Coordinates of C-alpha atoms in Angstrom, one line a residue:
M1347 CA -10.2 7.6 -1.2
F1348 CA -7.4 6.7 -3.7
T1349 CA -7.1 4.8 -7.0
G1350 CA -3.8 3.1 -6.5
I1351 CA -2.1 4.9 -9.4
I1352 CA 1.3 6.1 -8.1
K1353 CA 2.6 9.3 -9.7
E1354 CA 5.2 10.3 -7.1
T1355 CA 7.5 8.7 -4.6
G1356 CA 9.1 10.2 -1.5
M1357 CA 12.2 9.4 0.6
I1358 CA 12.0 9.2 4.4
S1359 CA 14.6 11.7 5.7
S1360 CA 14.0 11.1 9.4
I1361 CA 12.0 9.1 11.9
V1362 CA 11.5 10.2 15.5
E1363 CA 9.7 8.5 18.3
A1364 CA 7.0 10.7 19.9
G1365 CA 5.5 8.7 22.8
S1366 CA 3.8 5.7 21.3
S1367 CA 3.7 7.4 17.8
L1368 CA 6.3 8.0 15.1
Q1369 CA 7.0 11.2 13.3
L1370 CA 8.3 10.9 9.8
W1371 CA 9.7 13.6 7.5
V1372 CA 9.3 12.6 3.9
R1373 CA 11.1 14.5 1.1
S1374 CA 9.4 14.5 -2.3
P1375 CA 8.6 16.8 -5.3
L1376 CA 5.0 16.3 -4.2
S1377 CA 5.7 18.0 -0.8
T1378 CA 5.7 21.5 -2.3
K1379 CA 2.1 20.9 -3.6
L1380 CA 0.7 19.7 -0.2
K1381 CA -1.0 21.6 2.5
I1382 CA -1.3 20.9 6.3
D1383 CA -4.3 18.5 7.1
Q1384 CA -4.2 16.9 3.7
S1385 CA -4.6 13.1 3.4
V1386 CA -2.0 11.4 1.4
S1387 CA -1.4 7.7 0.8
H1388 CA 2.1 6.6 1.8
D1389 CA 2.8 3.0 0.7
G1390 CA -1.0 2.4 0.9
I1391 CA -1.4 4.0 4.4
C1392 CA -3.7 7.1 4.5
L1393 CA -1.8 9.6 6.6
T1394 CA -2.3 13.3 7.4
V1395 CA 0.3 16.0 6.6
D1396 CA 0.8 17.9 9.9
D1397 CA 3.8 20.0 9.0
L1398 CA 5.7 21.3 6.0
S1399 CA 9.2 22.5 5.1
E1400 CA 10.6 23.8 1.9
D1401 CA 10.9 20.4 0.2
A1402 CA 9.4 17.9 2.7
H1403 CA 6.3 17.1 4.8
R1404 CA 5.8 15.5 8.2
L1405 CA 3.5 12.7 9.3
T1406 CA 2.5 11.4 12.7
V1407 CA 1.9 7.7 12.7
V1408 CA -0.1 6.4 15.7
K1409 CA 0.4 3.0 17.4
E1410 CA -2.6 1.3 15.7
T1411 CA -1.1 2.1 12.3
I1412 CA 2.4 1.1 13.4
D1413 CA 1.2 -2.3 14.7
R1414 CA -0.9 -3.0 11.6
T1415 CA 1.5 -1.9 8.8
N1416 CA 5.1 -2.2 7.6
I1417 CA 5.9 1.3 8.7
K1418 CA 7.6 -0.1 11.8
H1419 CA 10.2 -1.7 9.5
R1420 CA 11.0 1.6 7.7
V1421 CA 14.3 3.5 8.1
P1422 CA 15.6 6.8 6.8
G1423 CA 16.4 6.5 3.1
D1424 CA 13.5 4.2 2.3
L1425 CA 11.3 5.1 -0.6
L1426 CA 7.5 5.4 -0.2
N1427 CA 4.8 5.3 -2.9
L1428 CA 2.8 8.5 -2.7
E1429 CA -0.7 9.3 -3.9
T1430 CA -3.0 12.3 -3.2
S1431 CA -6.7 11.6 -2.6
A1432 CA -9.0 11.2 -5.5
T1433 CA -11.5 14.0 -6.5
P1434 CA -14.9 13.7 -8.3
T1435 CA -13.0 14.3 -11.6
T1436 CA -10.2 11.8 -11.0
L1437 CA -10.1 9.0 -13.5
L1438 CA -10.5 5.6 -11.8
D1439 CA -7.6 4.0 -13.7
G1440 CA -6.9 1.6 -10.8
H1441 CA -9.5 0.5 -8.3
I1442 CA -11.1 2.0 -5.1
V1443 CA -8.4 2.1 -2.5
Q1444 CA -9.2 3.4 1.0
G1445 CA -5.7 3.7 2.4
H1446 CA -6.7 1.3 5.2
V1447 CA -4.1 -1.5 5.4
D1448 CA -5.7 -4.9 6.1
D1449 CA -2.5 -7.1 6.4
T1450 CA 1.2 -7.2 5.7
A1451 CA 2.7 -9.9 3.5
K1452 CA 6.2 -11.2 2.8
V1453 CA 7.9 -11.1 -0.6
I1454 CA 8.5 -14.7 -1.4
S1455 CA 10.3 -14.4 -4.8
I1456 CA 11.0 -12.0 -7.6
E1457 CA 11.3 -13.3 -11.2
N1458 CA 12.8 -11.1 -13.9
L1459 CA 11.2 -12.1 -17.2
D1460 CA 13.2 -9.7 -19.4
G1461 CA 10.6 -7.0 -19.9
S1462 CA 8.3 -7.7 -16.9
W1463 CA 8.6 -9.1 -13.4
Y1464 CA 6.6 -11.6 -11.4
F1465 CA 6.4 -10.9 -7.6
W1466 CA 5.2 -13.6 -5.4
F1467 CA 3.8 -12.7 -1.9
S1468 CA 2.5 -14.7 1.1
L1469 CA -1.2 -14.5 1.6
P1470 CA -2.3 -14.2 5.2
A1471 CA -5.1 -16.6 6.3
S1472 CA -7.3 -13.5 7.1
G1473 CA -7.3 -12.6 3.4
Q1474 CA -7.7 -15.9 1.7
L1475 CA -11.4 -15.5 1.1
L1476 CA -11.1 -11.8 0.1
V1477 CA -9.0 -12.3 -3.1
V1478 CA -9.8 -13.8 -6.4
N1479 CA -7.8 -14.7 -9.5
K1480 CA -7.5 -11.7 -11.8
G1481 CA -9.0 -9.5 -9.0
S1482 CA -7.7 -6.2 -7.7
I1483 CA -5.4 -5.8 -4.7
A1484 CA -3.3 -2.8 -3.4
I1485 CA 0.3 -3.6 -2.5
N1486 CA 2.1 -0.7 -0.9
G1487 CA -0.6 1.5 -2.3
V1488 CA -0.2 0.3 -5.9
S1489 CA -3.4 -1.0 -7.6
L1490 CA -2.5 -4.4 -9.1
T1491 CA -4.2 -7.4 -10.6
I1492 CA -3.6 -10.9 -9.1
A1493 CA -1.9 -12.9 -11.8
K1494 CA -1.8 -16.3 -10.1
L1495 CA -3.5 -17.4 -6.8
M1496 CA -2.7 -20.3 -4.6
A1497 CA -4.0 -21.2 -1.1
D1498 CA -1.4 -19.2 0.8
Q1499 CA 0.4 -17.1 -1.8
F1500 CA -0.3 -15.1 -4.9
S1501 CA 1.6 -13.3 -7.6
V1502 CA 1.3 -10.0 -9.6
A1503 CA 2.9 -9.1 -12.9
I1504 CA 4.8 -5.8 -12.9
I1505 CA 5.3 -3.8 -16.1
P1506 CA 8.4 -1.7 -16.7
Y1507 CA 6.6 1.6 -16.0
T1508 CA 5.4 0.5 -12.6
F1509 CA 8.7 -1.1 -11.7
E1510 CA 10.6 2.0 -12.6
N1511 CA 8.2 4.6 -11.0
T1512 CA 7.3 2.9 -7.7
G1513 CA 9.1 1.3 -4.8
F1514 CA 8.8 -2.1 -6.6
N1515 CA 12.3 -1.6 -7.9
R1516 CA 13.6 -1.7 -4.4
L1517 CA 11.7 -4.6 -3.0
K1518 CA 13.7 -7.6 -1.8
V1519 CA 12.8 -11.1 -0.9
N1520 CA 11.5 -11.4 2.7
E1521 CA 10.6 -7.7 2.9
K1522 CA 7.2 -6.9 4.3
V1523 CA 4.6 -5.0 2.2
N1524 CA 1.2 -3.5 3.0
L1525 CA -1.9 -5.2 1.6
E1526 CA -5.4 -3.7 1.1
Y1527 CA -8.0 -6.1 -0.2
D1528 CA -10.7 -4.9 -2.6
V1529 CA -13.3 -3.1 -0.5
I1530 CA -16.2 -4.5 -2.5
G1531 CA -15.0 -8.0 -1.7
K1532 CA -14.8 -7.2 2.0
Y1533 CA -18.4 -5.9 2.1
V1534 CA -19.6 -9.0 0.2
A1535 CA -17.7 -11.3 2.6
R1536 CA -19.2 -9.5 5.6
M1537 CA -22.7 -9.7 4.2
I1538 CA -22.4 -13.4 3.6
G1539 CA -21.0 -13.9 7.0
E1540 CA -23.9 -12.0 8.6
R1541 CA -26.5 -14.0 6.7
K1542 CA -24.9 -17.3 7.8
L1543 CA -24.9 -16.1 11.4
I1544 CA -28.6 -15.1 11.2
A1545 CA -29.5 -18.4 9.5
G1546 CA -27.8 -20.4 12.2
M1547 CA -29.7 -18.7 15.0

């Protein structure tokens, strides 16, 4: 489990195909603090460290994750948001983030407000009942609050600290991002769906 509070970033140094999987080496100041078999969020994707070097760590990304996330669009030199897993003493400054990407979305527009930024994203049909205005959402692993919500798109407001210390300062229009909807909302939606199904029997 994660909280969506990004404290480090890492740069992809290499990507190698390994059968249907991808092996990524990521260079980061965080790498020296990691251990093999540790779970780390990379742009909101929970991945396991399977090798270490002096200043980098390696990940193996399986086909299911490649198909579901934006990792297939990544190239060496790209920056990833990194977060180690939460512990019982971790402050929940963001919200509960599992590291299980639900959808990808496209950056529609970026508005510089001279001190903050509005980012607008497309909202996939599968997520339209899982988000609420002023609710939580994880975008590339960053815990954010939905500022404005429309039928098929939404926006978030980014403060300077988040812009400067995450990959948001590199996002471009039409780029794909990873979305994880609030897990509580997903459970509620599932429970309501099950009740309707039972009632209709």
